[in-house]
JSON list of C-alpha atoms in Angstrom, two decimals:
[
{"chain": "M", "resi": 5, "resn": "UNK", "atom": "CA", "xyz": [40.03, -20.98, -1.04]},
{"chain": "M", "resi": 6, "resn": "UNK", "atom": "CA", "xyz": [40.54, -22.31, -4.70]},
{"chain": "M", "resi": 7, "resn": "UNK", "atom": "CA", "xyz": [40.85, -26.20, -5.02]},
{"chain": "M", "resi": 8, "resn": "UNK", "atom": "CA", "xyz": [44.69, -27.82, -5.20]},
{"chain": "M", "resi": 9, "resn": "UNK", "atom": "CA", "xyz": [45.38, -31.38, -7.74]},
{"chain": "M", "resi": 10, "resn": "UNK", "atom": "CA", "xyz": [48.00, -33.11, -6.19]},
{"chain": "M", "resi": 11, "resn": "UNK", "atom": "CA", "xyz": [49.22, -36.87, -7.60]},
{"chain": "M", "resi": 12, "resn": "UNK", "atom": "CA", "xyz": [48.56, -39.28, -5.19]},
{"chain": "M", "resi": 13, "resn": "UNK", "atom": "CA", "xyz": [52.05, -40.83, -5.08]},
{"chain": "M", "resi": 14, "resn": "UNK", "atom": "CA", "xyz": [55.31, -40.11, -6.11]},
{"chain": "M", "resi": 15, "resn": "UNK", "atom": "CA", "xyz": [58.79, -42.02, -5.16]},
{"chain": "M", "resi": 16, "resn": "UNK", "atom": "CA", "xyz": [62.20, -39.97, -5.77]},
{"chain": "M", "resi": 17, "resn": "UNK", "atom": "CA", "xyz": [65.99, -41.81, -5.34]},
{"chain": "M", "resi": 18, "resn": "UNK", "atom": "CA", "xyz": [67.73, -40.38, -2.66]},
{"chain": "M", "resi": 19, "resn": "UNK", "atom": "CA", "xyz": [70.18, -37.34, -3.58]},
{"chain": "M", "resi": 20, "resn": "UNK", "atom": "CA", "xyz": [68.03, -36.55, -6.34]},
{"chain": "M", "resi": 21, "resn": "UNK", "atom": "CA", "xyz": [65.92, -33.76, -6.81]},
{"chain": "M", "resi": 22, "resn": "UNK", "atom": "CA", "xyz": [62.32, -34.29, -6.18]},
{"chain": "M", "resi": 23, "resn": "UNK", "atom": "CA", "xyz": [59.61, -32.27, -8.08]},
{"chain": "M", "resi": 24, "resn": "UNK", "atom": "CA", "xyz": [55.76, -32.04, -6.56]},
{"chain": "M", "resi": 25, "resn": "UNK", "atom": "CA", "xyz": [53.65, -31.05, -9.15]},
{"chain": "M", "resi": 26, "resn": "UNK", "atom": "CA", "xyz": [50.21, -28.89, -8.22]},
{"chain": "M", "resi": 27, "resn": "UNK", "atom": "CA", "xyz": [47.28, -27.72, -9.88]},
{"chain": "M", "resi": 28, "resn": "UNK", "atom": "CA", "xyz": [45.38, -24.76, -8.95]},
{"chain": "M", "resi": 29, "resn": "UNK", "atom": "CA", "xyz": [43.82, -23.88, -12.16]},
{"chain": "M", "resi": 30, "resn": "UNK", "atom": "CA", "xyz": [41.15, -21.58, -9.82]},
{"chain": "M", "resi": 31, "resn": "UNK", "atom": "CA", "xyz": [43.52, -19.34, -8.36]},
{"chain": "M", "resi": 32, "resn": "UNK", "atom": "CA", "xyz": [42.69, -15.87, -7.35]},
{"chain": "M", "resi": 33, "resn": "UNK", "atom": "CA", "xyz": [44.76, -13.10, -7.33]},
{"chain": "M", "resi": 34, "resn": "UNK", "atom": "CA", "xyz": [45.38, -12.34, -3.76]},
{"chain": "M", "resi": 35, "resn": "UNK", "atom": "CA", "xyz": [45.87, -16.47, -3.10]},
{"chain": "M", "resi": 36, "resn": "UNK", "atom": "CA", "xyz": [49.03, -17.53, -2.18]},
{"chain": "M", "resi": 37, "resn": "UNK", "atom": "CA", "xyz": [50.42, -20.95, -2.36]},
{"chain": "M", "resi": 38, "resn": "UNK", "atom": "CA", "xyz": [51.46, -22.75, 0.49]},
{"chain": "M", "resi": 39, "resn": "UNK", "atom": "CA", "xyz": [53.16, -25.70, 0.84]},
{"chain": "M", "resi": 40, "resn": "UNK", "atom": "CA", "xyz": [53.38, -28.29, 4.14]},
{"chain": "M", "resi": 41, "resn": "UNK", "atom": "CA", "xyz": [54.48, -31.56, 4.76]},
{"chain": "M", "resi": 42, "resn": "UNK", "atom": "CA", "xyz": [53.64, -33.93, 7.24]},
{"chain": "M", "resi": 43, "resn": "UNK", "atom": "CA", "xyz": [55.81, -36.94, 8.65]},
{"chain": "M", "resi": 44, "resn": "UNK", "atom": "CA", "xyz": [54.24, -39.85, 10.33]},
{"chain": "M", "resi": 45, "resn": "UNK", "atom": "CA", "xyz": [51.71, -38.84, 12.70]},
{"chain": "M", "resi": 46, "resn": "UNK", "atom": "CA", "xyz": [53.18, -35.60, 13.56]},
{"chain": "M", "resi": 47, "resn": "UNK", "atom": "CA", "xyz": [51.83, -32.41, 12.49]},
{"chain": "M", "resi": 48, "resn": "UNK", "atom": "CA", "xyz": [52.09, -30.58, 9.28]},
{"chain": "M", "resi": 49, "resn": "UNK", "atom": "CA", "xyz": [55.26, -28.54, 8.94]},
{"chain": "M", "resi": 50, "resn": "UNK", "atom": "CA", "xyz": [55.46, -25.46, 7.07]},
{"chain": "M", "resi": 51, "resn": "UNK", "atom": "CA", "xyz": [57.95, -25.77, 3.90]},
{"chain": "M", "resi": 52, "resn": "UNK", "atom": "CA", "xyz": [57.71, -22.61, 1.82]},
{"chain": "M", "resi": 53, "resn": "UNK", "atom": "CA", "xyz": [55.38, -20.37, 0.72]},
{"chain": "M", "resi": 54, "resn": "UNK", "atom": "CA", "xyz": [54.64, -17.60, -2.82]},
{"chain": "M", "resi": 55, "resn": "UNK", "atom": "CA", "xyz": [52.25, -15.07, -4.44]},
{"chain": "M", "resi": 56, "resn": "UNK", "atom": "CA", "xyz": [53.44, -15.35, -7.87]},
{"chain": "M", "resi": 57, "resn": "UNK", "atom": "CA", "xyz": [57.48, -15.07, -7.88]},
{"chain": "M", "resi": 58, "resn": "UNK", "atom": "CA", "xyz": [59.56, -18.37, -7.66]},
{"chain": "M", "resi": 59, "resn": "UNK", "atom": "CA", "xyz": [60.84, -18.62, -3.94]},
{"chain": "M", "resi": 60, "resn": "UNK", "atom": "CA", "xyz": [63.45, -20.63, -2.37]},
{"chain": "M", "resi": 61, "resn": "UNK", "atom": "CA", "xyz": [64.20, -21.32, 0.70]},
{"chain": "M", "resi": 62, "resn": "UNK", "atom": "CA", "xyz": [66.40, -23.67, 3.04]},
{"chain": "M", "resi": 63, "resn": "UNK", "atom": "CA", "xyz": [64.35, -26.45, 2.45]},
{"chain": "M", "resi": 64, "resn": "UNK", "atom": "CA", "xyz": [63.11, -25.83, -0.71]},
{"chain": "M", "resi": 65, "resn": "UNK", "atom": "CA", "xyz": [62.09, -23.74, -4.08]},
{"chain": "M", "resi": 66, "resn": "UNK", "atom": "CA", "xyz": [58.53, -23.32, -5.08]},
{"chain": "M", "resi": 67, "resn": "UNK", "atom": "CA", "xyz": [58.43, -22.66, -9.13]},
{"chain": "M", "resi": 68, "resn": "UNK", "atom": "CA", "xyz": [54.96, -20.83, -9.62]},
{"chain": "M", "resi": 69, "resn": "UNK", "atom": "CA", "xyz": [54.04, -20.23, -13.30]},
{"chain": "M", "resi": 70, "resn": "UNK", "atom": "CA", "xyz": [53.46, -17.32, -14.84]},
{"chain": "M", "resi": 71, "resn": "UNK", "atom": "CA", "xyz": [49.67, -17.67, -15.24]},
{"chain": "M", "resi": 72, "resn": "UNK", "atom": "CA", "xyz": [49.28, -18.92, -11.39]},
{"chain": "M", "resi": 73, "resn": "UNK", "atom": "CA", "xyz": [47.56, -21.85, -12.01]},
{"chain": "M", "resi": 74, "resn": "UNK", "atom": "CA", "xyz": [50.10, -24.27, -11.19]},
{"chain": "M", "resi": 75, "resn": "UNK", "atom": "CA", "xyz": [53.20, -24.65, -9.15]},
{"chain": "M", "resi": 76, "resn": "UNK", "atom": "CA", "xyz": [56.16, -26.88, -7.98]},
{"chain": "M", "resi": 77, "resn": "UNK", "atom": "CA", "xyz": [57.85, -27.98, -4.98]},
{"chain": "M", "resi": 78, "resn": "UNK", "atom": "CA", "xyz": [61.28, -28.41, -5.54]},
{"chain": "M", "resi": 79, "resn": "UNK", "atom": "CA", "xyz": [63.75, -30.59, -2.94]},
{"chain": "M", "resi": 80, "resn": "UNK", "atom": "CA", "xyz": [66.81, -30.02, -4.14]},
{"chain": "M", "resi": 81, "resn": "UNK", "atom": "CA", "xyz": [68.43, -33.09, -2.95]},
{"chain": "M", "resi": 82, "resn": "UNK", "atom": "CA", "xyz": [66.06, -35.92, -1.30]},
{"chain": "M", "resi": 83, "resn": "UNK", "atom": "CA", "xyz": [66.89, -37.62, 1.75]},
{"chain": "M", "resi": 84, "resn": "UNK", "atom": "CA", "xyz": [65.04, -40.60, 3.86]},
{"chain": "M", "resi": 85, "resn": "UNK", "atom": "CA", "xyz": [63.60, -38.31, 6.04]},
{"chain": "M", "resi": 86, "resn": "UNK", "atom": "CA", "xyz": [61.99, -36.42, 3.33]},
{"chain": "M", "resi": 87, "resn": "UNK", "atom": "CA", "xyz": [59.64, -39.15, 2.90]},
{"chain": "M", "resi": 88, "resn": "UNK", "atom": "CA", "xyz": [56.02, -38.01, 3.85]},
{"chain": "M", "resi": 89, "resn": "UNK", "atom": "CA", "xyz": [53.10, -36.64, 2.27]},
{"chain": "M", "resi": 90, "resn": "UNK", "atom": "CA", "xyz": [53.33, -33.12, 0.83]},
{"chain": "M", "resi": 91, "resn": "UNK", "atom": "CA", "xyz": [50.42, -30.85, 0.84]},
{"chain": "M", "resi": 92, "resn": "UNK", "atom": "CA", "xyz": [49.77, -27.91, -1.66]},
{"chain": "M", "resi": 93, "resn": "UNK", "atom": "CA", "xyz": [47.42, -25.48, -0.23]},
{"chain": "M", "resi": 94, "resn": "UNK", "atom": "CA", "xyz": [46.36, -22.03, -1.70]},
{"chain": "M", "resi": 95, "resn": "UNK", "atom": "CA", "xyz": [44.76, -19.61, 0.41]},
{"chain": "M", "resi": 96, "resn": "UNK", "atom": "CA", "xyz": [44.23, -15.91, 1.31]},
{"chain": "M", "resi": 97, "resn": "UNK", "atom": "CA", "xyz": [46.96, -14.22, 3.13]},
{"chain": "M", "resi": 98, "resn": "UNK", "atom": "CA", "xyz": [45.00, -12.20, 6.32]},
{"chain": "M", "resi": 99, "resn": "UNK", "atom": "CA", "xyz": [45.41, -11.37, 9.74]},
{"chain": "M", "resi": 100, "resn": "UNK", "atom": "CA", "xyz": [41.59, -11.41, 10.42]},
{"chain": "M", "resi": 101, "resn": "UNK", "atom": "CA", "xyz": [40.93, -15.22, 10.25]},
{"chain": "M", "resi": 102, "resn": "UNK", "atom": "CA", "xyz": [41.69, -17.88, 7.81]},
{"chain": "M", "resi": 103, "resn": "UNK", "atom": "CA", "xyz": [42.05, -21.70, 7.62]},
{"chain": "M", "resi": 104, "resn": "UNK", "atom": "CA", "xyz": [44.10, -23.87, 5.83]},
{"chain": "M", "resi": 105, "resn": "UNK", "atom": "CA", "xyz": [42.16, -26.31, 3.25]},
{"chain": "M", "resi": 106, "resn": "UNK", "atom": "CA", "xyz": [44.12, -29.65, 3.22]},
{"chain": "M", "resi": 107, "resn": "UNK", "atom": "CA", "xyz": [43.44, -31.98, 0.40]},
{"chain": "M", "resi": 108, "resn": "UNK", "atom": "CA", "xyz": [44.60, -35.47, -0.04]},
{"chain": "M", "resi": 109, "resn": "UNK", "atom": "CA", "xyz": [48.37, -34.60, -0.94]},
{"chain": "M", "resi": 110, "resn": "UNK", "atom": "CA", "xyz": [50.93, -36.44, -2.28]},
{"chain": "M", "resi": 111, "resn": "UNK", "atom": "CA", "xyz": [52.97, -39.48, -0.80]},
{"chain": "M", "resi": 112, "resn": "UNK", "atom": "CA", "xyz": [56.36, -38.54, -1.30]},
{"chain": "M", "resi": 113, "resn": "UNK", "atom": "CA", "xyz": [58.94, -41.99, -1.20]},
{"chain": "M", "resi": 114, "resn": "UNK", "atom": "CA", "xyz": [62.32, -41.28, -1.12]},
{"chain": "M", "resi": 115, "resn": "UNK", "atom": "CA", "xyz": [64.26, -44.74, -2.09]},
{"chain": "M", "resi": 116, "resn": "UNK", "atom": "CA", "xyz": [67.58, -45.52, -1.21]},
{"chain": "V", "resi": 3, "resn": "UNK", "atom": "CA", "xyz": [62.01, -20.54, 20.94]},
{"chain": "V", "resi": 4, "resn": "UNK", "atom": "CA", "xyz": [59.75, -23.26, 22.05]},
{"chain": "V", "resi": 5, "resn": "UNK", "atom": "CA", "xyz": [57.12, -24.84, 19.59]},
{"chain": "V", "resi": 6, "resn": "UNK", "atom": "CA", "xyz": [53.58, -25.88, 19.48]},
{"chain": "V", "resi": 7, "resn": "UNK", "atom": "CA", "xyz": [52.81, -27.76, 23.03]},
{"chain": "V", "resi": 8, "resn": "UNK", "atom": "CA", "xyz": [49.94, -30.01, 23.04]},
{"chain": "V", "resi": 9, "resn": "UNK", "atom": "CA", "xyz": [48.76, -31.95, 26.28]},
{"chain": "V", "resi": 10, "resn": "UNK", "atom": "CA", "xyz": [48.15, -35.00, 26.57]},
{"chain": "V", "resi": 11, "resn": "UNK", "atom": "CA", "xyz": [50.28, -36.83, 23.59]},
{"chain": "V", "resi": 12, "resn": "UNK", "atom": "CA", "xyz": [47.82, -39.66, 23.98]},
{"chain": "V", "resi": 13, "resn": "UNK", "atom": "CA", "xyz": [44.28, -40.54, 25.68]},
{"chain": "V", "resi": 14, "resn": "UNK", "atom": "CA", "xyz": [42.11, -43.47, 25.79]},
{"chain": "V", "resi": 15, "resn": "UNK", "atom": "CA", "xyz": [38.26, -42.32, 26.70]},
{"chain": "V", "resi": 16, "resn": "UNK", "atom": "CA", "xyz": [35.17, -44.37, 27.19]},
{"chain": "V", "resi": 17, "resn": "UNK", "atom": "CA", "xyz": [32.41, -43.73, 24.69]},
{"chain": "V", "resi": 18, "resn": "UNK", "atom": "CA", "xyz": [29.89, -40.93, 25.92]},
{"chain": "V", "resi": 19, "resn": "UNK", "atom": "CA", "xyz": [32.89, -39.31, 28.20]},
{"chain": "V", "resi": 20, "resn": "UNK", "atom": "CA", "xyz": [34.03, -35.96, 27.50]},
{"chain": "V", "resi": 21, "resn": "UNK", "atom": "CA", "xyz": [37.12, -35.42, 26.79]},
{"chain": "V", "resi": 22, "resn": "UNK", "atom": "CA", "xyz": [39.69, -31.63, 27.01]},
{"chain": "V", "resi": 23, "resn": "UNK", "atom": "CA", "xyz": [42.71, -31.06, 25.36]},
{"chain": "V", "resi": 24, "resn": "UNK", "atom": "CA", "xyz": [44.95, -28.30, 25.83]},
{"chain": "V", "resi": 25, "resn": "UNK", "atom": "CA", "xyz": [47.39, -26.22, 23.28]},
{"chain": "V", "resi": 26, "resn": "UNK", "atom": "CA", "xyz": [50.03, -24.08, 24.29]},
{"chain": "V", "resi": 27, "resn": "UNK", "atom": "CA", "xyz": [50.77, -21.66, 21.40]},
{"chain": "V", "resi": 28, "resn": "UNK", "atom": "CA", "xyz": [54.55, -20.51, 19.98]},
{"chain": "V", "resi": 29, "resn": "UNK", "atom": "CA", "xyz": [55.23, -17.62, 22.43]},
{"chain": "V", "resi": 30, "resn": "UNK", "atom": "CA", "xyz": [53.83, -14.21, 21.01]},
{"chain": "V", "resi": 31, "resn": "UNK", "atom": "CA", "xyz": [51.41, -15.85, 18.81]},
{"chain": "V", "resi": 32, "resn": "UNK", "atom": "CA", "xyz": [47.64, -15.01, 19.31]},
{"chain": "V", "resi": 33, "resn": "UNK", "atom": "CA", "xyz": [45.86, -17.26, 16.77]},
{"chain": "V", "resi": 34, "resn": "UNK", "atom": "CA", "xyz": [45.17, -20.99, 17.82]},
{"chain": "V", "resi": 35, "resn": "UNK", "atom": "CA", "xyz": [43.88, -23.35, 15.40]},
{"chain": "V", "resi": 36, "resn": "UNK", "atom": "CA", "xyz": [42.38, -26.52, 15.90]},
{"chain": "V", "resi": 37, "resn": "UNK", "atom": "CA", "xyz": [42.03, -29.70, 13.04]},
{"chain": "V", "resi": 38, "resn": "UNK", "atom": "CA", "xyz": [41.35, -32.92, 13.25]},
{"chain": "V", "resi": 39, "resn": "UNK", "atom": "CA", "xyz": [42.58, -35.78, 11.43]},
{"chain": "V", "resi": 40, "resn": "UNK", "atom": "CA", "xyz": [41.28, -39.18, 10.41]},
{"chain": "V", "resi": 41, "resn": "UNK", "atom": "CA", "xyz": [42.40, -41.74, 8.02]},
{"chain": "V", "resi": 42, "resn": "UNK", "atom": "CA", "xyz": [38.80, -41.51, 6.16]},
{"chain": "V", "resi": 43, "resn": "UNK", "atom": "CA", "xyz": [38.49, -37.55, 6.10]},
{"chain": "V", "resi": 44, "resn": "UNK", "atom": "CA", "xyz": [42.00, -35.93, 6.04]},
{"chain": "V", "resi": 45, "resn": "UNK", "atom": "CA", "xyz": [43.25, -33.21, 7.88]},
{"chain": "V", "resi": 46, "resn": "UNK", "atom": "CA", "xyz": [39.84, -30.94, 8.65]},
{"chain": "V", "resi": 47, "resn": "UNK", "atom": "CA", "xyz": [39.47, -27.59, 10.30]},
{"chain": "V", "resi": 48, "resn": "UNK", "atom": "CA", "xyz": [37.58, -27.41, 13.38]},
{"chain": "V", "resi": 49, "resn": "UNK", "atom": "CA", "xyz": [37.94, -23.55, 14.63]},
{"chain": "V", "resi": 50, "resn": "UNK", "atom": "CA", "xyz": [40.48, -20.92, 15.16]},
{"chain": "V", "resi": 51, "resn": "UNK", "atom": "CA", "xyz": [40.69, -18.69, 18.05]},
{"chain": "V", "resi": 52, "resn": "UNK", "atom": "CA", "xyz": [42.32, -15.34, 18.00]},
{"chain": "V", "resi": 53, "resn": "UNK", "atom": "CA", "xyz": [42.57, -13.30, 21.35]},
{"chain": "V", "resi": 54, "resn": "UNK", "atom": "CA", "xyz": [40.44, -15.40, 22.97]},
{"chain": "V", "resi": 55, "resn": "UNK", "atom": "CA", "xyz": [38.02, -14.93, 20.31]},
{"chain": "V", "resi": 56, "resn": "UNK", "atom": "CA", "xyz": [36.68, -17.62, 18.33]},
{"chain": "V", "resi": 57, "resn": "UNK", "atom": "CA", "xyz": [36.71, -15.87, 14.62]},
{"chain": "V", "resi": 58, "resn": "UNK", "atom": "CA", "xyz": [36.50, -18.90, 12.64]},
{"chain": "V", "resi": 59, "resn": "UNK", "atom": "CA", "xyz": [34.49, -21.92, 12.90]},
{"chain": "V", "resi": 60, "resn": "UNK", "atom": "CA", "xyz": [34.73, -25.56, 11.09]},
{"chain": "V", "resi": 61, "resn": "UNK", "atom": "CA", "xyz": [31.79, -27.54, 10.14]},
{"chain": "V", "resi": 62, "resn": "UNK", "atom": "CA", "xyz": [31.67, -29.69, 13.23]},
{"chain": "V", "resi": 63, "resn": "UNK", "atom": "CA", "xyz": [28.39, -30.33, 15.41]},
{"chain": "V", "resi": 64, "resn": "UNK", "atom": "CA", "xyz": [28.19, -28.37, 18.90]},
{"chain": "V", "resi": 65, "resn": "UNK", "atom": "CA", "xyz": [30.05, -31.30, 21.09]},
{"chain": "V", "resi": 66, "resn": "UNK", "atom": "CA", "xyz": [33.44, -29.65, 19.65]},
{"chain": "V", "resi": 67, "resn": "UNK", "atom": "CA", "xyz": [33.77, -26.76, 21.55]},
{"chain": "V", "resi": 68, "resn": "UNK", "atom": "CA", "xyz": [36.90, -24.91, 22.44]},
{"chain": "V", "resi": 69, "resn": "UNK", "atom": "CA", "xyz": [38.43, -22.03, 24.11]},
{"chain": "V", "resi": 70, "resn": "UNK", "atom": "CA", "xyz": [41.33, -19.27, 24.44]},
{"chain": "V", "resi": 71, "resn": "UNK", "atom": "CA", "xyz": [42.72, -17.77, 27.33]},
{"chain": "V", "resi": 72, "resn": "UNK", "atom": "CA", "xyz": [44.21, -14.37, 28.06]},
{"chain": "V", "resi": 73, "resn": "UNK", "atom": "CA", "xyz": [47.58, -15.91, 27.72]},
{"chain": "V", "resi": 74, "resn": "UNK", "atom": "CA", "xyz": [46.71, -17.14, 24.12]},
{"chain": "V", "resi": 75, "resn": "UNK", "atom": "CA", "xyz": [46.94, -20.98, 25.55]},
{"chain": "V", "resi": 76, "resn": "UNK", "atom": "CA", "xyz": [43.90, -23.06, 24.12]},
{"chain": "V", "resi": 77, "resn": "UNK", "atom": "CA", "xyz": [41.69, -25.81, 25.21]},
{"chain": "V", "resi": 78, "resn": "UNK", "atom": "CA", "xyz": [39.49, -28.08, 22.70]},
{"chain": "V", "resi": 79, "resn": "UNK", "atom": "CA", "xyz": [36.41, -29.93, 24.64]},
{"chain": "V", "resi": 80, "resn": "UNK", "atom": "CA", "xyz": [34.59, -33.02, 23.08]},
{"chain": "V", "resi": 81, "resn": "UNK", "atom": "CA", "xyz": [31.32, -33.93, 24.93]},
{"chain": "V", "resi": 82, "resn": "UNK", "atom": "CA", "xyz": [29.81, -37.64, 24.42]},
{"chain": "V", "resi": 83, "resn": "UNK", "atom": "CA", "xyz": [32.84, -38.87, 23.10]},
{"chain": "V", "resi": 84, "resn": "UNK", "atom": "CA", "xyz": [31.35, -41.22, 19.98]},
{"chain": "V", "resi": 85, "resn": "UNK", "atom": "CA", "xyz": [33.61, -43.99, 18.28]},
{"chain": "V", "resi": 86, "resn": "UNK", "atom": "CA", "xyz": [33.95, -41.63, 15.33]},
{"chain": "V", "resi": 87, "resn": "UNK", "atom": "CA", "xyz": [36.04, -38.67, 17.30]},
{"chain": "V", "resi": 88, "resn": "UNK", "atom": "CA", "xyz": [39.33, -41.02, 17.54]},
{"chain": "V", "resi": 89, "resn": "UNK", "atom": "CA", "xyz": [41.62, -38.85, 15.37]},
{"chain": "V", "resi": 90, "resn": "UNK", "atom": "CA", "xyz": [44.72, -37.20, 15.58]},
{"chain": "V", "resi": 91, "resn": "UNK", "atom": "CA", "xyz": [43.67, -33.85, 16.70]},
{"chain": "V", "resi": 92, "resn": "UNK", "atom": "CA", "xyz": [46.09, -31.27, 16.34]},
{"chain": "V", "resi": 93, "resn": "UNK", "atom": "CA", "xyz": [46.30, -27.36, 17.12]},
{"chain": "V", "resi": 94, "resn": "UNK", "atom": "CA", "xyz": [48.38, -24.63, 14.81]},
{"chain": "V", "resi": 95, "resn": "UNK", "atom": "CA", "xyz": [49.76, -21.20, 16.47]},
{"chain": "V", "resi": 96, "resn": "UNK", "atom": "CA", "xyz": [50.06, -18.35, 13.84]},
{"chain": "V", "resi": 97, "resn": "UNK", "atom": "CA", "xyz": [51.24, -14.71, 14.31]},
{"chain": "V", "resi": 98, "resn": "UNK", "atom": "CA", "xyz": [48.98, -14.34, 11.05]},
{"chain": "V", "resi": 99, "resn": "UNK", "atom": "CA", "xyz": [52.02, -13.38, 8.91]},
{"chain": "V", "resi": 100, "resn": "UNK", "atom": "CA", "xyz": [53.60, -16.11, 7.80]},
{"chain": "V", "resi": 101, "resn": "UNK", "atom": "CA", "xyz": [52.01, -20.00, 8.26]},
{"chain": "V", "resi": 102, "resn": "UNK", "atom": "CA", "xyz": [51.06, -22.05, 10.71]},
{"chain": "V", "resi": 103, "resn": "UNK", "atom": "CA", "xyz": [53.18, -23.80, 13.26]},
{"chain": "V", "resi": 104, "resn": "UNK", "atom": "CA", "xyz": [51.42, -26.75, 14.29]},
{"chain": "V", "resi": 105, "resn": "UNK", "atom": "CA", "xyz": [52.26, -29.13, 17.36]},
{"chain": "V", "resi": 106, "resn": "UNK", "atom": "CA", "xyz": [52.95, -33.02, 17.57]},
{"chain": "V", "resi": 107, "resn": "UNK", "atom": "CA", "xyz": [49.13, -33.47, 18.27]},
{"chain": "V", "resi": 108, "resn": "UNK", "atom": "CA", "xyz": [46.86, -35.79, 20.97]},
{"chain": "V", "resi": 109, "resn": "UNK", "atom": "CA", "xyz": [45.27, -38.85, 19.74]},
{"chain": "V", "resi": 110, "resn": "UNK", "atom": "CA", "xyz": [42.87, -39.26, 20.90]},
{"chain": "V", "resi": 111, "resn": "UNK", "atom": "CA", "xyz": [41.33, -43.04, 21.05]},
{"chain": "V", "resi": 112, "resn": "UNK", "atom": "CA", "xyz": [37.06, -43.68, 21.76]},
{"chain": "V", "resi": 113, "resn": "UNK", "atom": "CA", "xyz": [36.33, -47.04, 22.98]}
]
């Protein structure tokens, strides 16, 4: 699985859009980009993931460019409880056994 | 639809105990994965188990072992429990299609 760049730290005021910023420069062509989050000492939760059209979702839109090689996770409007630390994680897409890669992700801080 | 069960939420063990954990998967799901996670190495990927196959393997010595059962629920066994195994270990159900679903986890404390 190609390698993610994530910033270590962001902070976003709350009702504001946040905008998570990943690099996957190595990207291959059947690789899609997923992105989790995880909360506090509770497990990663699945957010939203693409191939290489934007996607959007309830909780969020990913914004892939054109060449693949980066992306962004976009909440539309932050809240408290968005605070965590987002992972960006590109992988293959199979049903005959795969793992997810995390790196160090990015501590998210939504402010009041 | 019920989530990702893991049993217990917590466990204090005794250095050189062994130590089993147990996943119930998302209902319908046949993949189980298993990670660990410690503040000085992340989130890491210690095996996946698919129909009670074990198709995918971490790099993790031998005293991480695990297991899947015909009704897709999974067990994780730790043998001489060192002070280095207390983590957050967590377990992921996929149907392969679309992510992972993971549960609250067990931490799991070695003293």
């Amino acid at each position: 699985d190609a390698k993610t760049t994530q910033p270590p730290s962001m902070d976003c005021a709350e009702g504001r859009a946040a905008n998570l910023p990943c690099n996957h420069s190595t990207i291959s062509g059947n690789e899609y980009v997923y992105w989790y989050r995880q909360i506090h000492s509770q497990g990663p939760q699945y957010i939203i993931h693409g191939l290489k059209n934007n996607e959007t979702n309830e909780m969020a839109s990913l914004i892939i460019t054109e060449d693949r090689k980066s992306s962004t996770l976009i909440l539309p409007h932050a809240t408290l409880r968005d605070t965590a630390v987002y992972y960006c994680i590109v992988r293959v897409e199979e049903t005959s056994g795969s793992r997810l890669t995390f790196g160090e992700g990015t501590q998210l801080t939504v402010n009041p | 639809k019920a989530g990702v069960t893991q049993t217990p939420r917590y466990l204090i063990k005794t250095r050189g105990q062994q130590v089993t954990l147990s996943c119930s998967p998302i209902s319908g799901h046949r993949s189980v994965s298993w990670y660990q996670q410690t503040p000085g190495q992340g989130l890491q990927f210690l095996f996946e188990y698919f129909s009670e196959t074990q198709r995918n393997k971490g790099n993790f010595p031998g005293r991480f072992s695990g297991r899947q059962f015909s009704n897709s629920r999974s067990e994780m066994n730790v043998s001489t429990l060192e002070l280095g195994d207390s983590a957050l270990y967590l377990c992921a159900s996929s149907s392969g299609l679309i992510g992972y679903t993971f549960g609250s986890g067990t931490r799991l404390t070695v003293v």
